[in-house]
Amino acid sequence: MKKWTTLIAVATLSLGLAACNETAKPAEKTEVTKKSELTLQEVYDKSIAASEELKSVRAVMDLNQKMNIPNEENELEISSKMDMEYIVEPMQMHQKGTSTVSGLVEGMTDQTSKSESYMTADEFYVYDESTGAGQWMKLPQEMMVGIMNASEQANASDQLKQIEGYLDDFTFEQDNDNYILTLEASGEKFTELVKTQVDEVMQSMGMGEEIQMDFDIHSVNYLIHIDKETFQTNKLDVVFDMDMDIDGEKMNIVQDVKSTFSGFNEVEEIVIPQEVIDQAVEL
């Protein structure tokens, strides 16, 4: 399921209203007492600069996902909540959360599991609850590539860069604390961007060009909050409905991801507990 999370992290485009040289209008039903006269382009440039200076961040991510394969009665539903601490360089990450899966097998009760992982530049530990008692595992370095790619969703810099060519499509508003960017999209324009980004993700995960994928985007709703003082992205919500054809196998995916970011540059180090190192089984 990591690739769907990665997909939504990179697919950040849609169709909106405001032009780059317009200032932000007050959000609906909001009285703005501290109105900013910055244009969307100016806010974007400052946000890119802030993101590129980001050293660390905390993130909370809520994921709700439904997957439906035509001609099959079962609809797979996955809900997850993850808390993450992320240091950009040298790359370090601690992630902890729970996931619930339903509809995997007809008649089976919902399956809830806890997960936790630590990652540094050269070590990767994952907690596996499937054994019942639970077990820490040390995974080989070659398995870190795709996970590192997915974990970059905690840094908004790459996501902002990918939408640079579409700034004219944003709705641009403000409240007293945030610039609010809203996007809604469907159709070929969005599909082509998704395909480009997914191809890059698949390459980084070592899946190459052997997998053929086609997309049909039904709808995308996208919301970004950028802090007026720091220009850091502190909220990123995406809801999308799309059909995917992977090597001739079709499925419909509806995904709702809500992310909040805080503690910018406050995380100085992530230490792997000694008991994790001692208990881990090396694969």
mmCIF file of N, CA, C and O in Angstrom, residues 200-267:
data_model
loop_
_atom_site.group_PDB
_atom_site.id
_atom_site.type_symbol
_atom_site.label_atom_id
_atom_site.label_comp_id
_atom_site.label_asym_id
_atom_site.label_seq_id
_atom_site.Cartn_x
_atom_site.Cartn_y
_atom_site.Cartn_z
ATOM 1 N N GLU A 200 8.138 8.168 -12.077
ATOM 2 C CA GLU A 200 9.342 8.483 -11.323
ATOM 3 C C GLU A 200 9.406 7.668 -10.035
ATOM 4 O O GLU A 200 10.463 7.163 -9.645
ATOM 5 N N VAL A 201 8.259 7.538 -9.358
ATOM 6 C CA VAL A 201 8.214 6.760 -8.118
ATOM 7 C C VAL A 201 8.546 5.300 -8.373
ATOM 8 O O VAL A 201 9.330 4.680 -7.650
ATOM 9 N N MET A 202 7.953 4.734 -9.426
ATOM 10 C CA MET A 202 8.203 3.329 -9.748
ATOM 11 C C MET A 202 9.683 3.096 -10.062
ATOM 12 O O MET A 202 10.264 2.089 -9.666
ATOM 13 N N GLN A 203 10.301 4.041 -10.773
ATOM 14 C CA GLN A 203 11.718 3.904 -11.079
ATOM 15 C C GLN A 203 12.545 3.905 -9.803
ATOM 16 O O GLN A 203 13.468 3.106 -9.638
ATOM 17 N N SER A 204 12.196 4.826 -8.861
ATOM 18 C CA SER A 204 12.958 4.920 -7.622
ATOM 19 C C SER A 204 12.787 3.673 -6.764
ATOM 20 O O SER A 204 13.643 3.344 -5.953
ATOM 21 N N MET A 205 11.659 2.966 -6.943
ATOM 22 C CA MET A 205 11.403 1.747 -6.168
ATOM 23 C C MET A 205 11.920 0.506 -6.879
ATOM 24 O O MET A 205 11.694 -0.615 -6.439
ATOM 25 N N GLY A 206 12.603 0.716 -8.013
ATOM 26 C CA GLY A 206 13.184 -0.406 -8.733
ATOM 27 C C GLY A 206 12.190 -1.235 -9.502
ATOM 28 O O GLY A 206 12.479 -2.372 -9.882
ATOM 29 N N MET A 207 11.007 -0.671 -9.798
ATOM 30 C CA MET A 207 9.973 -1.432 -10.483
ATOM 31 C C MET A 207 10.048 -1.237 -11.999
ATOM 32 O O MET A 207 9.382 -1.928 -12.748
ATOM 33 N N GLY A 208 10.839 -0.230 -12.417
ATOM 34 C CA GLY A 208 11.152 -0.084 -13.827
ATOM 35 C C GLY A 208 9.962 0.135 -14.737
ATOM 36 O O GLY A 208 8.869 0.474 -14.325
ATOM 37 N N GLU A 209 10.218 -0.077 -16.032
ATOM 38 C CA GLU A 209 9.202 0.160 -17.036
ATOM 39 C C GLU A 209 8.405 -1.091 -17.374
ATOM 40 O O GLU A 209 7.555 -1.066 -18.256
ATOM 41 N N GLU A 210 8.650 -2.177 -16.644
ATOM 42 C CA GLU A 210 7.955 -3.415 -16.974
ATOM 43 C C GLU A 210 6.483 -3.375 -16.577
ATOM 44 O O GLU A 210 5.691 -4.194 -17.021
ATOM 45 N N ILE A 211 6.114 -2.417 -15.698
ATOM 46 C CA ILE A 211 4.717 -2.280 -15.287
ATOM 47 C C ILE A 211 4.060 -1.188 -16.112
ATOM 48 O O ILE A 211 4.527 -0.055 -16.144
ATOM 49 N N GLN A 212 2.979 -1.539 -16.791
ATOM 50 C CA GLN A 212 2.244 -0.588 -17.618
ATOM 51 C C GLN A 212 1.012 -0.111 -16.858
ATOM 52 O O GLN A 212 0.211 -0.918 -16.395
ATOM 53 N N MET A 213 0.876 1.211 -16.725
ATOM 54 C CA MET A 213 -0.239 1.773 -15.972
ATOM 55 C C MET A 213 -0.950 2.837 -16.776
ATOM 56 O O MET A 213 -0.320 3.644 -17.461
ATOM 57 N N ASP A 214 -2.275 2.828 -16.683
ATOM 58 C CA ASP A 214 -3.118 3.877 -17.253
ATOM 59 C C ASP A 214 -4.012 4.412 -16.148
ATOM 60 O O ASP A 214 -4.390 3.679 -15.225
ATOM 61 N N PHE A 215 -4.376 5.701 -16.249
ATOM 62 C CA PHE A 215 -5.137 6.357 -15.205
ATOM 63 C C PHE A 215 -6.361 7.045 -15.791
ATOM 64 O O PHE A 215 -6.331 7.566 -16.909
ATOM 65 N N ASP A 216 -7.410 7.074 -15.012
ATOM 66 C CA ASP A 216 -8.595 7.855 -15.327
ATOM 67 C C ASP A 216 -9.001 8.562 -14.041
ATOM 68 O O ASP A 216 -9.503 7.936 -13.111
ATOM 69 N N ILE A 217 -8.751 9.875 -13.970
ATOM 70 C CA ILE A 217 -9.022 10.636 -12.765
ATOM 71 C C ILE A 217 -10.465 11.120 -12.782
ATOM 72 O O ILE A 217 -10.858 11.907 -13.636
ATOM 73 N N HIS A 218 -11.267 10.663 -11.826
ATOM 74 C CA HIS A 218 -12.647 11.119 -11.727
ATOM 75 C C HIS A 218 -12.728 12.461 -11.011
ATOM 76 O O HIS A 218 -13.452 13.360 -11.450
ATOM 77 N N SER A 219 -12.007 12.594 -9.915
ATOM 78 C CA SER A 219 -12.042 13.858 -9.182
ATOM 79 C C SER A 219 -10.871 13.935 -8.220
ATOM 80 O O SER A 219 -10.377 12.909 -7.746
ATOM 81 N N VAL A 220 -10.427 15.161 -7.959
ATOM 82 C CA VAL A 220 -9.382 15.418 -6.971
ATOM 83 C C VAL A 220 -9.736 16.696 -6.214
ATOM 84 O O VAL A 220 -10.067 17.707 -6.831
ATOM 85 N N ASN A 221 -9.696 16.651 -4.910
ATOM 86 C CA ASN A 221 -9.849 17.835 -4.065
ATOM 87 C C ASN A 221 -8.574 17.996 -3.265
ATOM 88 O O ASN A 221 -8.117 17.035 -2.629
ATOM 89 N N TYR A 222 -8.033 19.196 -3.287
ATOM 90 C CA TYR A 222 -6.717 19.406 -2.720
ATOM 91 C C TYR A 222 -6.703 20.713 -1.930
ATOM 92 O O TYR A 222 -7.237 21.708 -2.387
ATOM 93 N N LEU A 223 -6.125 20.673 -0.727
ATOM 94 C CA LEU A 223 -6.100 21.838 0.153
ATOM 95 C C LEU A 223 -4.721 21.971 0.799
ATOM 96 O O LEU A 223 -4.188 21.005 1.358
ATOM 97 N N ILE A 224 -4.147 23.180 0.713
ATOM 98 C CA ILE A 224 -2.852 23.462 1.330
ATOM 99 C C ILE A 224 -2.992 24.690 2.214
ATOM 100 O O ILE A 224 -3.565 25.700 1.795
ATOM 101 N N HIS A 225 -2.474 24.624 3.439
ATOM 102 C CA HIS A 225 -2.352 25.787 4.307
ATOM 103 C C HIS A 225 -0.869 26.129 4.449
ATOM 104 O O HIS A 225 -0.066 25.261 4.822
ATOM 105 N N ILE A 226 -0.507 27.371 4.178
ATOM 106 C CA ILE A 226 0.865 27.845 4.329
ATOM 107 C C ILE A 226 0.866 28.943 5.384
ATOM 108 O O ILE A 226 0.137 29.937 5.266
ATOM 109 N N ASP A 227 1.675 28.777 6.420
ATOM 110 C CA ASP A 227 1.722 29.722 7.520
ATOM 111 C C ASP A 227 2.180 31.097 7.027
ATOM 112 O O ASP A 227 3.159 31.215 6.287
ATOM 113 N N LYS A 228 1.481 32.145 7.460
ATOM 114 C CA LYS A 228 1.793 33.499 6.997
ATOM 115 C C LYS A 228 3.145 34.004 7.501
ATOM 116 O O LYS A 228 3.777 34.837 6.841
ATOM 117 N N GLU A 229 3.585 33.514 8.642
ATOM 118 C CA GLU A 229 4.839 34.009 9.205
ATOM 119 C C GLU A 229 6.041 33.200 8.746
ATOM 120 O O GLU A 229 7.062 33.758 8.356
ATOM 121 N N THR A 230 5.926 31.888 8.793
ATOM 122 C CA THR A 230 7.082 31.034 8.475
ATOM 123 C C THR A 230 7.101 30.570 7.024
ATOM 124 O O THR A 230 8.141 30.126 6.536
ATOM 125 N N PHE A 231 5.952 30.623 6.351
ATOM 126 C CA PHE A 231 5.779 30.124 4.977
ATOM 127 C C PHE A 231 6.003 28.619 4.868
ATOM 128 O O PHE A 231 6.214 28.088 3.780
ATOM 129 N N GLN A 232 5.937 27.923 6.002
ATOM 130 C CA GLN A 232 5.972 26.471 5.982
ATOM 131 C C GLN A 232 4.565 25.930 5.729
ATOM 132 O O GLN A 232 3.568 26.503 6.177
ATOM 133 N N THR A 233 4.478 24.811 5.015
ATOM 134 C CA THR A 233 3.201 24.137 4.800
ATOM 135 C C THR A 233 2.822 23.394 6.079
ATOM 136 O O THR A 233 3.557 22.511 6.524
ATOM 137 N N ASN A 234 1.694 23.771 6.693
ATOM 138 C CA ASN A 234 1.304 23.105 7.939
ATOM 139 C C ASN A 234 0.073 22.223 7.795
ATOM 140 O O ASN A 234 -0.305 21.532 8.740
ATOM 141 N N LYS A 235 -0.552 22.227 6.621
ATOM 142 C CA LYS A 235 -1.720 21.367 6.392
ATOM 143 C C LYS A 235 -1.763 20.998 4.917
ATOM 144 O O LYS A 235 -1.580 21.851 4.042
ATOM 145 N N LEU A 236 -2.026 19.716 4.652
ATOM 146 C CA LEU A 236 -2.105 19.244 3.281
ATOM 147 C C LEU A 236 -3.143 18.120 3.229
ATOM 148 O O LEU A 236 -2.929 17.064 3.795
ATOM 149 N N ASP A 237 -4.282 18.406 2.609
ATOM 150 C CA ASP A 237 -5.369 17.424 2.501
ATOM 151 C C ASP A 237 -5.617 17.100 1.033
ATOM 152 O O ASP A 237 -5.667 18.002 0.199
ATOM 153 N N VAL A 238 -5.783 15.827 0.742
ATOM 154 C CA VAL A 238 -6.073 15.403 -0.621
ATOM 155 C C VAL A 238 -7.133 14.312 -0.606
ATOM 156 O O VAL A 238 -7.033 13.357 0.161
ATOM 157 N N VAL A 239 -8.159 14.473 -1.430
ATOM 158 C CA VAL A 239 -9.157 13.431 -1.647
ATOM 159 C C VAL A 239 -9.221 13.180 -3.143
ATOM 160 O O VAL A 239 -9.374 14.126 -3.924
ATOM 161 N N PHE A 240 -9.083 11.921 -3.552
ATOM 162 C CA PHE A 240 -9.157 11.652 -4.983
ATOM 163 C C PHE A 240 -9.885 10.352 -5.272
ATOM 164 O O PHE A 240 -9.942 9.446 -4.453
ATOM 165 N N ASP A 241 -10.442 10.304 -6.461
ATOM 166 C CA ASP A 241 -11.165 9.129 -6.961
ATOM 167 C C ASP A 241 -10.608 8.847 -8.344
ATOM 168 O O ASP A 241 -10.687 9.694 -9.245
ATOM 169 N N MET A 242 -10.015 7.669 -8.532
ATOM 170 C CA MET A 242 -9.378 7.370 -9.809
ATOM 171 C C MET A 242 -9.482 5.888 -10.141
ATOM 172 O O MET A 242 -9.613 5.040 -9.256
ATOM 173 N N ASP A 243 -9.454 5.582 -11.429
ATOM 174 C CA ASP A 243 -9.339 4.212 -11.917
ATOM 175 C C ASP A 243 -7.912 3.993 -12.373
ATOM 176 O O ASP A 243 -7.316 4.864 -13.026
ATOM 177 N N MET A 244 -7.362 2.849 -12.052
ATOM 178 C CA MET A 244 -6.023 2.479 -12.506
ATOM 179 C C MET A 244 -6.096 1.155 -13.238
ATOM 180 O O MET A 244 -6.805 0.239 -12.827
ATOM 181 N N ASP A 245 -5.355 1.077 -14.321
ATOM 182 C CA ASP A 245 -5.193 -0.163 -15.071
ATOM 183 C C ASP A 245 -3.717 -0.523 -15.002
ATOM 184 O O ASP A 245 -2.868 0.159 -15.586
ATOM 185 N N ILE A 246 -3.394 -1.578 -14.252
ATOM 186 C CA ILE A 246 -2.015 -2.003 -14.064
ATOM 187 C C ILE A 246 -1.816 -3.335 -14.756
ATOM 188 O O ILE A 246 -2.350 -4.358 -14.324
ATOM 189 N N ASP A 247 -1.083 -3.299 -15.865
ATOM 190 C CA ASP A 247 -0.851 -4.522 -16.647
ATOM 191 C C ASP A 247 -2.154 -5.239 -16.963
ATOM 192 O O ASP A 247 -2.250 -6.471 -16.878
ATOM 193 N N GLY A 248 -3.188 -4.473 -17.317
ATOM 194 C CA GLY A 248 -4.462 -5.053 -17.727
ATOM 195 C C GLY A 248 -5.432 -5.347 -16.604
ATOM 196 O O GLY A 248 -6.572 -5.738 -16.852
ATOM 197 N N GLU A 249 -5.008 -5.156 -15.358
ATOM 198 C CA GLU A 249 -5.893 -5.380 -14.220
ATOM 199 C C GLU A 249 -6.388 -4.032 -13.713
ATOM 200 O O GLU A 249 -5.597 -3.163 -13.336
ATOM 201 N N LYS A 250 -7.715 -3.865 -13.708
ATOM 202 C CA LYS A 250 -8.297 -2.572 -13.357
ATOM 203 C C LYS A 250 -8.756 -2.559 -11.904
ATOM 204 O O LYS A 250 -9.199 -3.560 -11.361
ATOM 205 N N MET A 251 -8.657 -1.369 -11.308
ATOM 206 C CA MET A 251 -9.219 -1.161 -9.977
ATOM 207 C C MET A 251 -9.576 0.309 -9.817
ATOM 208 O O MET A 251 -8.998 1.177 -10.453
ATOM 209 N N ASN A 252 -10.563 0.550 -8.944
ATOM 210 C CA ASN A 252 -10.936 1.905 -8.575
ATOM 211 C C ASN A 252 -10.388 2.189 -7.183
ATOM 212 O O ASN A 252 -10.457 1.357 -6.286
ATOM 213 N N ILE A 253 -9.807 3.382 -7.017
ATOM 214 C CA ILE A 253 -9.231 3.780 -5.741
ATOM 215 C C ILE A 253 -9.818 5.119 -5.334
ATOM 216 O O ILE A 253 -9.802 6.076 -6.110
ATOM 217 N N VAL A 254 -10.362 5.167 -4.134
ATOM 218 C CA VAL A 254 -10.800 6.426 -3.536
ATOM 219 C C VAL A 254 -9.968 6.617 -2.276
ATOM 220 O O VAL A 254 -9.979 5.764 -1.381
ATOM 221 N N GLN A 255 -9.253 7.723 -2.206
ATOM 222 C CA GLN A 255 -8.332 7.914 -1.093
ATOM 223 C C GLN A 255 -8.482 9.309 -0.508
ATOM 224 O O GLN A 255 -8.592 10.289 -1.233
ATOM 225 N N ASP A 256 -8.476 9.367 0.810
ATOM 226 C CA ASP A 256 -8.589 10.616 1.560
ATOM 227 C C ASP A 256 -7.402 10.683 2.510
ATOM 228 O O ASP A 256 -7.287 9.873 3.434
ATOM 229 N N VAL A 257 -6.505 11.639 2.270
ATOM 230 C CA VAL A 257 -5.313 11.788 3.095
ATOM 231 C C VAL A 257 -5.314 13.180 3.719
ATOM 232 O O VAL A 257 -5.388 14.175 3.009
ATOM 233 N N LYS A 258 -5.241 13.225 5.031
ATOM 234 C CA LYS A 258 -5.161 14.489 5.748
ATOM 235 C C LYS A 258 -3.853 14.515 6.522
ATOM 236 O O LYS A 258 -3.587 13.616 7.336
ATOM 237 N N SER A 259 -3.041 15.531 6.267
ATOM 238 C CA SER A 259 -1.723 15.629 6.895
ATOM 239 C C SER A 259 -1.570 16.978 7.577
ATOM 240 O O SER A 259 -1.955 18.005 7.019
ATOM 241 N N THR A 260 -1.019 16.961 8.772
ATOM 242 C CA THR A 260 -0.674 18.198 9.468
ATOM 243 C C THR A 260 0.809 18.159 9.824
ATOM 244 O O THR A 260 1.353 17.101 10.160
ATOM 245 N N PHE A 261 1.447 19.314 9.753
ATOM 246 C CA PHE A 261 2.886 19.408 9.986
ATOM 247 C C PHE A 261 3.156 20.432 11.079
ATOM 248 O O PHE A 261 2.522 21.497 11.124
ATOM 249 N N SER A 262 4.124 20.126 11.949
ATOM 250 C CA SER A 262 4.453 21.009 13.068
ATOM 251 C C SER A 262 5.898 20.749 13.485
ATOM 252 O O SER A 262 6.581 19.901 12.907
ATOM 253 N N GLY A 263 6.337 21.485 14.506
ATOM 254 C CA GLY A 263 7.684 21.251 15.039
ATOM 255 C C GLY A 263 8.771 21.451 14.004
ATOM 256 O O GLY A 263 9.773 20.722 13.996
ATOM 257 N N PHE A 264 8.610 22.458 13.152
ATOM 258 C CA PHE A 264 9.583 22.689 12.094
ATOM 259 C C PHE A 264 10.960 22.996 12.690
ATOM 260 O O PHE A 264 11.120 23.899 13.513
ATOM 261 N N ASN A 265 11.952 22.196 12.278
ATOM 262 C CA ASN A 265 13.353 22.347 12.682
ATOM 263 C C ASN A 265 13.564 22.144 14.189
ATOM 264 O O ASN A 265 14.590 22.563 14.736
ATOM 265 N N GLU A 266 12.612 21.481 14.853
ATOM 266 C CA GLU A 266 12.739 21.222 16.286
ATOM 267 C C GLU A 266 13.315 19.842 16.593
ATOM 268 O O GLU A 266 13.854 19.626 17.686
ATOM 269 N N VAL A 267 13.203 18.901 15.681
ATOM 270 C CA VAL A 267 13.710 17.544 15.904
ATOM 271 C C VAL A 267 15.194 17.529 15.551
ATOM 272 O O VAL A 267 15.570 17.697 14.397
#
